[in-house]
Amino acid sequence: MECAPEISGNAVNGLGEEKFRRPEIVYWSPDPDAIPHGRLQRWFYTVNPNEPAIVEQRAARQKILDAPLPDLSERQVERTPEAWTEALQQYVSAGHCEQVGATPLDRDWLFEGQETPFSNVIVIGVQHDYEAISEAPKPRAGGEVMRQYSRAAFAAKAIAGWLRRSGWDADPVTGPMAGKITLIPPAIASGFGELGKHGSLITPEMGASFRLSAVLTDAPFAPTPPRPFGLDDFCLSCRVCEDACPPEAIFPEKQTVRGETKWYVDFDKCLPFFNQTHGCAICIAECPWSRPGVGIKLAEKLARRAGRLAAV
Ligand code: SF4
Ligand code: SF4
């Protein structure tokens, strides 16, 4: 806590602010010195620095990040927007990721001070191994998170490379130091799912147990539409993540954050525990939607209930 800045992370995030503004990077900044919580971000790496499960995965990810992108081809491949979006499925079929989506870029998703010339976002989802993430916050779960960040980075760079070889410039954005853009809003807009009470995205197929990366480009992808499935009502009557969170950081009600009412996690309560245990993920592992096969059944049940109510 000696490293904690005077400003609250919730203030950086805009908790209680009625007016919209772009998000600011509160943590996982590409340059820790550029954010108030940068000393805490550096301290995170002093916990378990030699843990083999994490060191190995971190090195693998760095290798992927350091690999150069291919040159931009002068000949631009033309496809229909639908064919571009359909072609993304090759990365799911090859096992590089579990889900892909596309949406026009809303510049409100860019972090304050960031700009990009691109107009579309491709969103990529990679699922954790459930057994490994269920050990959160033990090192095996931390290693699994790093493994999925590696896969997410690999998929983003593979898609960006494919686009550049096809004559369309592209910028891969990989977590956790995404730097340029918040990834959850484009994931919701491109049909991944909805925000859960634990502040993480939930999809019927992967629950909350996945990581995201993205590619910014002008290639004309057809948007994949949003897929609401009634999660708000479910979260209102579920307290699993609230009860499982050791520092009780998960708000039971939605909060106003930069002009939007949404589920929110108290950053100042979450972070000390998260840092102390070198990563956490208890809330996403405990969420019932994350259990393999359960999310699809829950989504079907919610759809049936909505159908019955609509028929009354
Ligand atoms: S990551 Fe851990 S500490 Fe943070 S909200 Fe989730 S369970 Fe709580
Ligand atoms: S644990 Fe329950 S309340 Fe929390 S996000 Fe998952 S479904 Fe919603």
GROMACS .gro file of C-alpha atoms and ligand atoms in nm:
model
  328
    1MET     CA    1   0.000   0.000   0.000
    2GLU     CA    2   0.306   0.224   0.024
    3CYS     CA    3   0.295   0.234  -0.358
    4ALA     CA    4  -0.070   0.349  -0.371
    5PRO     CA    5  -0.123   0.696  -0.518
    6GLU     CA    6  -0.338   0.956  -0.346
    7ILE     CA    7  -0.601   0.941  -0.618
    8SER     CA    8  -0.855   0.659  -0.598
    9GLY     CA    9  -0.866   0.418  -0.891
   10ASN     CA   10  -1.243   0.462  -0.884
   11ALA     CA   11  -1.192   0.834  -0.949
   12VAL     CA   12  -0.966   0.752  -1.246
   13ASN     CA   13  -1.239   0.519  -1.373
   14GLY     CA   14  -1.504   0.792  -1.335
   15LEU     CA   15  -1.719   0.624  -1.067
   16GLY     CA   16  -2.011   0.855  -0.983
   17GLU     CA   17  -1.949   1.084  -1.283
   18GLU     CA   18  -2.276   1.169  -1.458
   19LYS     CA   19  -2.120   1.298  -1.780
   20PHE     CA   20  -1.960   1.087  -2.050
   21ARG     CA   21  -1.586   1.109  -2.105
   22ARG     CA   22  -1.346   0.868  -2.266
   23PRO     CA   23  -1.191   0.604  -2.037
   24GLU     CA   24  -0.846   0.656  -1.886
   25ILE     CA   25  -0.600   0.372  -1.834
   26VAL     CA   26  -0.620   0.287  -1.464
   27TYR     CA   27  -0.391  -0.022  -1.472
   28TRP     CA   28  -0.191  -0.234  -1.716
   29SER     CA   29  -0.049   0.070  -1.888
   30PRO     CA   30   0.217   0.004  -2.157
   31ASP     CA   31   0.409   0.275  -1.968
   32PRO     CA   32   0.352   0.237  -1.591
   33ASP     CA   33   0.513   0.578  -1.530
   34ALA     CA   34   0.229   0.739  -1.725
   35ILE     CA   35  -0.045   0.639  -1.477
   36PRO     CA   36  -0.102   0.714  -1.105
   37HIS     CA   37  -0.115   0.341  -1.018
   38GLY     CA   38   0.208   0.266  -1.209
   39ARG     CA   39   0.411   0.192  -0.893
   40LEU     CA   40   0.151  -0.069  -0.796
   41GLN     CA   41   0.167  -0.214  -1.148
   42ARG     CA   42   0.546  -0.247  -1.114
   43TRP     CA   43   0.508  -0.400  -0.766
   44PHE     CA   44   0.280  -0.671  -0.910
   45TYR     CA   45   0.582  -0.819  -1.089
   46THR     CA   46   0.777  -0.851  -0.763
   47VAL     CA   47   0.530  -1.115  -0.635
   48ASN     CA   48   0.625  -1.472  -0.737
   49PRO     CA   49   0.885  -1.344  -0.989
   50ASN     CA   50   1.029  -1.692  -1.042
   51GLU     CA   51   0.707  -1.895  -1.049
   52PRO     CA   52   0.771  -2.138  -1.341
   53ALA     CA   53   0.403  -2.157  -1.449
   54ILE     CA   54   0.402  -1.782  -1.508
   55VAL     CA   55   0.761  -1.711  -1.618
   56GLU     CA   56   0.740  -1.959  -1.905
   57GLN     CA   57   0.409  -1.821  -2.035
   58ARG     CA   58   0.524  -1.461  -2.002
   59ALA     CA   59   0.836  -1.536  -2.213
   60ALA     CA   60   0.624  -1.711  -2.478
   61ARG     CA   61   0.392  -1.411  -2.499
   62GLN     CA   62   0.683  -1.167  -2.532
   63LYS     CA   63   0.819  -1.368  -2.826
   64ILE     CA   64   0.482  -1.334  -3.000
   65LEU     CA   65   0.464  -0.961  -2.929
   66ASP     CA   66   0.818  -0.904  -3.060
   67ALA     CA   67   0.758  -1.086  -3.392
   68PRO     CA   68   0.732  -0.833  -3.679
   69LEU     CA   69   0.415  -0.803  -3.887
   70PRO     CA   70   0.444  -0.886  -4.259
   71ASP     CA   71   0.480  -0.603  -4.512
   72LEU     CA   72   0.163  -0.440  -4.639
   73SER     CA   73   0.087  -0.583  -4.983
   74GLU     CA   74   0.034  -0.334  -5.264
   75ARG     CA   75  -0.243  -0.550  -5.412
   76GLN     CA   76  -0.567  -0.519  -5.216
   77VAL     CA   77  -0.784  -0.832  -5.199
   78GLU     CA   78  -1.154  -0.755  -5.256
   79ARG     CA   79  -1.429  -0.957  -5.086
   80THR     CA   80  -1.787  -0.882  -4.985
   81PRO     CA   81  -1.818  -0.767  -4.621
   82GLU     CA   82  -1.993  -1.095  -4.540
   83ALA     CA   83  -1.709  -1.298  -4.698
   84TRP     CA   84  -1.449  -1.102  -4.495
   85THR     CA   85  -1.634  -1.180  -4.171
   86GLU     CA   86  -1.688  -1.543  -4.269
   87ALA     CA   87  -1.315  -1.578  -4.342
   88LEU     CA   88  -1.238  -1.496  -3.977
   89GLN     CA   89  -1.379  -1.835  -3.883
   90GLN     CA   90  -1.060  -1.995  -4.021
   91TYR     CA   91  -0.887  -1.880  -3.699
   92VAL     CA   92  -1.152  -2.051  -3.485
   93SER     CA   93  -1.132  -2.369  -3.698
   94ALA     CA   94  -0.751  -2.369  -3.664
   95GLY     CA   95  -0.784  -2.352  -3.283
   96HIS     CA   96  -0.614  -2.012  -3.249
   97CYS     CA   97  -0.920  -1.867  -3.071
   98GLU     CA   98  -1.273  -1.968  -2.971
   99GLN     CA   99  -1.476  -1.669  -3.090
  100VAL     CA  100  -1.446  -1.376  -3.331
  101GLY     CA  101  -1.668  -1.077  -3.403
  102ALA     CA  102  -1.654  -0.751  -3.596
  103THR     CA  103  -1.801  -0.405  -3.540
  104PRO     CA  104  -1.752  -0.048  -3.665
  105LEU     CA  105  -1.516   0.138  -3.431
  106ASP     CA  106  -1.685   0.382  -3.193
  107ARG     CA  107  -1.417   0.639  -3.106
  108ASP     CA  108  -1.563   0.666  -2.755
  109TRP     CA  109  -1.395   0.327  -2.690
  110LEU     CA  110  -1.047   0.476  -2.738
  111PHE     CA  111  -0.859   0.565  -2.421
  112GLU     CA  112  -0.821   0.937  -2.355
  113GLY     CA  113  -0.544   1.078  -2.575
  114GLN     CA  114  -0.544   0.781  -2.816
  115GLU     CA  115  -0.631   0.797  -3.185
  116THR     CA  116  -0.636   0.552  -3.474
  117PRO     CA  117  -0.694   0.593  -3.847
  118PHE     CA  118  -0.894   0.267  -3.859
  119SER     CA  119  -1.272   0.236  -3.873
  120ASN     CA  120  -1.342  -0.129  -3.784
  121VAL     CA  121  -1.261  -0.356  -3.488
  122ILE     CA  122  -1.225  -0.733  -3.503
  123VAL     CA  123  -1.266  -0.883  -3.154
  124ILE     CA  124  -1.105  -1.215  -3.060
  125GLY     CA  125  -1.192  -1.437  -2.760
  126VAL     CA  126  -0.978  -1.718  -2.612
  127GLN     CA  127  -1.116  -1.947  -2.342
  128HIS     CA  128  -0.937  -2.052  -2.023
  129ASP     CA  129  -0.899  -2.416  -1.935
  130TYR     CA  130  -1.167  -2.450  -1.665
  131GLU     CA  131  -0.973  -2.682  -1.435
  132ALA     CA  132  -0.673  -2.449  -1.435
  133ILE     CA  133  -0.868  -2.126  -1.382
  134SER     CA  134  -1.069  -2.292  -1.104
  135GLU     CA  135  -0.751  -2.290  -0.896
  136ALA     CA  136  -0.756  -1.907  -0.883
  137PRO     CA  137  -0.579  -1.730  -0.721
  138LYS     CA  138  -0.308  -2.001  -0.717
  139PRO     CA  139  -0.015  -1.979  -0.965
  140ARG     CA  140  -0.160  -2.249  -1.194
  141ALA     CA  141  -0.453  -2.015  -1.268
  142GLY     CA  142  -0.213  -1.721  -1.321
  143GLY     CA  143  -0.016  -1.933  -1.568
  144GLU     CA  144  -0.337  -2.017  -1.752
  145VAL     CA  145  -0.428  -1.648  -1.778
  146MET     CA  146  -0.084  -1.577  -1.927
  147ARG     CA  147  -0.123  -1.874  -2.165
  148GLN     CA  148  -0.450  -1.730  -2.291
  149TYR     CA  149  -0.302  -1.381  -2.326
  150SER     CA  150  -0.038  -1.548  -2.546
  151ARG     CA  151  -0.304  -1.717  -2.758
  152ALA     CA  152  -0.498  -1.390  -2.781
  153ALA     CA  153  -0.183  -1.207  -2.894
  154PHE     CA  154  -0.097  -1.480  -3.144
  155ALA     CA  155  -0.448  -1.473  -3.294
  156ALA     CA  156  -0.450  -1.091  -3.317
  157LYS     CA  157  -0.109  -1.087  -3.487
  158ALA     CA  158  -0.206  -1.372  -3.721
  159ILE     CA  159  -0.523  -1.188  -3.829
  160ALA     CA  160  -0.337  -0.857  -3.866
  161GLY     CA  161  -0.069  -1.035  -4.071
  162TRP     CA  162  -0.331  -1.198  -4.295
  163LEU     CA  163  -0.493  -0.858  -4.354
  164ARG     CA  164  -0.163  -0.688  -4.432
  165ARG     CA  165  -0.072  -0.965  -4.678
  166SER     CA  166  -0.416  -0.902  -4.832
  167GLY     CA  167  -0.335  -0.531  -4.880
  168TRP     CA  168  -0.533  -0.397  -4.582
  169ASP     CA  169  -0.339  -0.229  -4.304
  170ALA     CA  170  -0.416  -0.356  -3.954
  171ASP     CA  171  -0.312  -0.288  -3.595
  172PRO     CA  172  -0.321  -0.578  -3.344
  173VAL     CA  173  -0.430  -0.477  -2.992
  174THR     CA  174  -0.340  -0.731  -2.726
  175GLY     CA  175  -0.402  -0.745  -2.352
  176PRO     CA  176  -0.343  -0.696  -2.074
  177MET     CA  177  -0.166  -0.372  -2.183
  178ALA     CA  178  -0.416  -0.298  -2.461
  179GLY     CA  179  -0.312   0.069  -2.443
  180LYS     CA  180  -0.527   0.203  -2.723
  181ILE     CA  181  -0.883   0.082  -2.675
  182THR     CA  182  -1.109  -0.072  -2.409
  183LEU     CA  183  -1.195  -0.421  -2.529
  184ILE     CA  184  -1.523  -0.500  -2.350
  185PRO     CA  185  -1.745  -0.240  -2.530
  186PRO     CA  186  -1.649  -0.359  -2.882
  187ALA     CA  187  -1.688  -0.721  -2.765
  188ILE     CA  188  -2.045  -0.645  -2.652
  189ALA     CA  189  -2.116  -0.455  -2.977
  190SER     CA  190  -1.984  -0.743  -3.187
  191GLY     CA  191  -2.206  -1.006  -3.026
  192PHE     CA  192  -1.989  -1.170  -2.761
  193GLY     CA  193  -2.238  -1.124  -2.477
  194GLU     CA  194  -2.319  -0.899  -2.185
  195LEU     CA  195  -2.144  -0.746  -1.884
  196GLY     CA  196  -2.178  -0.947  -1.561
  197LYS     CA  197  -2.201  -0.818  -1.207
  198HIS     CA  198  -1.831  -0.903  -1.160
  199GLY     CA  199  -1.743  -0.642  -1.426
  200SER     CA  200  -1.631  -0.905  -1.678
  201LEU     CA  201  -1.801  -0.999  -2.000
  202ILE     CA  202  -2.013  -1.318  -2.008
  203THR     CA  203  -2.087  -1.518  -2.323
  204PRO     CA  204  -2.318  -1.822  -2.335
  205GLU     CA  205  -2.034  -2.034  -2.479
  206MET     CA  206  -1.740  -1.934  -2.256
  207GLY     CA  207  -1.908  -1.783  -1.951
  208ALA     CA  208  -1.673  -1.524  -1.802
  209SER     CA  209  -1.371  -1.749  -1.842
  210PHE     CA  210  -1.186  -1.596  -2.136
  211ARG     CA  211  -0.952  -1.318  -2.250
  212LEU     CA  212  -0.987  -1.073  -2.537
  213SER     CA  213  -0.767  -0.916  -2.802
  214ALA     CA  214  -0.855  -0.710  -3.110
  215VAL     CA  215  -0.741  -0.593  -3.452
  216LEU     CA  216  -0.808  -0.243  -3.584
  217THR     CA  217  -0.842  -0.218  -3.963
  218ASP     CA  218  -1.025  -0.058  -4.255
  219ALA     CA  219  -1.096  -0.392  -4.425
  220PRO     CA  220  -1.473  -0.387  -4.480
  221PHE     CA  221  -1.596  -0.654  -4.236
  222ALA     CA  222  -1.972  -0.707  -4.199
  223PRO     CA  223  -2.067  -0.636  -3.836
  224THR     CA  224  -2.166  -0.930  -3.617
  225PRO     CA  225  -2.470  -0.804  -3.420
  226PRO     CA  226  -2.500  -0.775  -3.039
  227ARG     CA  227  -2.648  -1.079  -2.859
  228PRO     CA  228  -2.829  -0.980  -2.539
  229PHE     CA  229  -2.964  -1.285  -2.354
  230GLY     CA  230  -3.114  -1.142  -2.035
  231LEU     CA  231  -2.805  -1.157  -1.812
  232ASP     CA  232  -2.903  -0.849  -1.607
  233ASP     CA  233  -3.203  -1.026  -1.454
  234PHE     CA  234  -2.989  -1.331  -1.378
  235CYS     CA  235  -2.718  -1.124  -1.205
  236LEU     CA  236  -2.980  -0.936  -1.001
  237SER     CA  237  -3.080  -1.261  -0.831
  238CYS     CA  238  -2.731  -1.419  -0.812
  239ARG     CA  239  -2.466  -1.334  -0.553
  240VAL     CA  240  -2.204  -1.598  -0.629
  241CYS     CA  241  -1.928  -1.356  -0.735
  242GLU     CA  242  -2.012  -1.104  -0.460
  243ASP     CA  243  -1.983  -1.375  -0.195
  244ALA     CA  244  -1.671  -1.533  -0.349
  245CYS     CA  245  -1.468  -1.210  -0.374
  246PRO     CA  246  -1.233  -1.205  -0.072
  247PRO     CA  247  -1.209  -0.822  -0.042
  248GLU     CA  248  -1.584  -0.778  -0.116
  249ALA     CA  249  -1.507  -0.554  -0.411
  250ILE     CA  250  -1.812  -0.635  -0.625
  251PHE     CA  251  -2.096  -0.383  -0.595
  252PRO     CA  252  -2.439  -0.547  -0.550
  253GLU     CA  253  -2.606  -0.274  -0.760
  254LYS     CA  254  -2.515  -0.105  -1.086
  255GLN     CA  255  -2.316   0.218  -1.058
  256THR     CA  256  -2.293   0.535  -1.264
  257VAL     CA  257  -1.957   0.544  -1.440
  258ARG     CA  258  -1.875   0.828  -1.682
  259GLY     CA  259  -2.242   0.879  -1.766
  260GLU     CA  260  -2.333   0.512  -1.800
  261THR     CA  261  -2.517   0.289  -1.550
  262LYS     CA  262  -2.344  -0.049  -1.533
  263TRP     CA  263  -2.204  -0.325  -1.314
  264TYR     CA  264  -1.880  -0.214  -1.155
  265VAL     CA  265  -1.603  -0.355  -0.935
  266ASP     CA  266  -1.450  -0.133  -0.665
  267PHE     CA  267  -1.098  -0.096  -0.804
  268ASP     CA  268  -0.950   0.019  -0.473
  269LYS     CA  269  -1.077  -0.292  -0.291
  270CYS     CA  270  -0.995  -0.541  -0.571
  271LEU     CA  271  -0.641  -0.427  -0.652
  272PRO     CA  272  -0.461  -0.488  -0.318
  273PHE     CA  273  -0.587  -0.849  -0.309
  274PHE     CA  274  -0.521  -0.893  -0.681
  275ASN     CA  275  -0.163  -0.771  -0.642
  276GLN     CA  276  -0.094  -0.963  -0.322
  277THR     CA  277  -0.195  -1.292  -0.487
  278HIS     CA  278  -0.026  -1.202  -0.821
  279GLY     CA  279  -0.357  -1.205  -1.009
  280CYS     CA  280  -0.695  -1.320  -0.894
  281ALA     CA  281  -0.979  -1.434  -1.131
  282ILE     CA  282  -1.181  -1.592  -0.845
  283CYS     CA  283  -1.495  -1.407  -0.958
  284ILE     CA  284  -1.475  -1.527  -1.317
  285ALA     CA  285  -1.391  -1.885  -1.212
  286GLU     CA  286  -1.678  -1.902  -0.961
  287CYS     CA  287  -1.941  -1.748  -1.192
  288PRO     CA  288  -2.188  -2.027  -1.280
  289TRP     CA  289  -2.176  -1.927  -1.649
  290SER     CA  290  -1.807  -2.025  -1.662
  291ARG     CA  291  -1.870  -2.395  -1.590
  292PRO     CA  292  -1.827  -2.586  -1.918
  293GLY     CA  293  -2.161  -2.643  -2.093
  294VAL     CA  294  -2.362  -2.451  -1.833
  295GLY     CA  295  -2.377  -2.109  -2.004
  296ILE     CA  296  -2.553  -2.236  -2.317
  297LYS     CA  297  -2.819  -2.410  -2.104
  298LEU     CA  298  -2.868  -2.100  -1.888
  299ALA     CA  299  -2.904  -1.879  -2.199
  300GLU     CA  300  -3.162  -2.121  -2.345
  301LYS     CA  301  -3.354  -2.113  -2.016
  302LEU     CA  302  -3.352  -1.731  -2.011
  303ALA     CA  303  -3.471  -1.724  -2.374
  304ARG     CA  304  -3.757  -1.967  -2.293
  305ARG     CA  305  -3.860  -1.755  -1.993
  306ALA     CA  306  -3.849  -1.435  -2.203
  307GLY     CA  307  -4.063  -1.610  -2.469
  308ARG     CA  308  -4.321  -1.714  -2.208
  309LEU     CA  309  -4.339  -1.360  -2.065
  310ALA     CA  310  -4.375  -1.212  -2.414
  311ALA     CA  311  -4.665  -1.450  -2.485
  312VAL     CA  312  -4.862  -1.341  -2.173
  313SF4     S1  313  -1.052  -1.025  -0.928
  313SF4    FE1  314  -1.062  -1.115  -0.721
  313SF4     S2  315  -1.051  -0.941  -0.584
  313SF4    FE2  316  -1.103  -0.859  -0.786
  313SF4     S3  317  -1.327  -0.852  -0.795
  313SF4    FE3  318  -1.269  -1.053  -0.876
  313SF4     S4  319  -1.271  -1.192  -0.697
  313SF4    FE4  320  -1.268  -0.982  -0.619
  314SF4     S1  321  -2.154  -1.491  -1.041
  314SF4    FE1  322  -2.374  -1.455  -1.066
  314SF4     S2  323  -2.400  -1.234  -1.023
  314SF4    FE2  324  -2.183  -1.269  -1.059
  314SF4     S3  325  -2.156  -1.224  -1.277
  314SF4    FE3  326  -2.186  -1.446  -1.257
  314SF4     S4  327  -2.407  -1.473  -1.288
  314SF4    FE4  328  -2.376  -1.254  -1.245
   0.00000   0.00000   0.00000
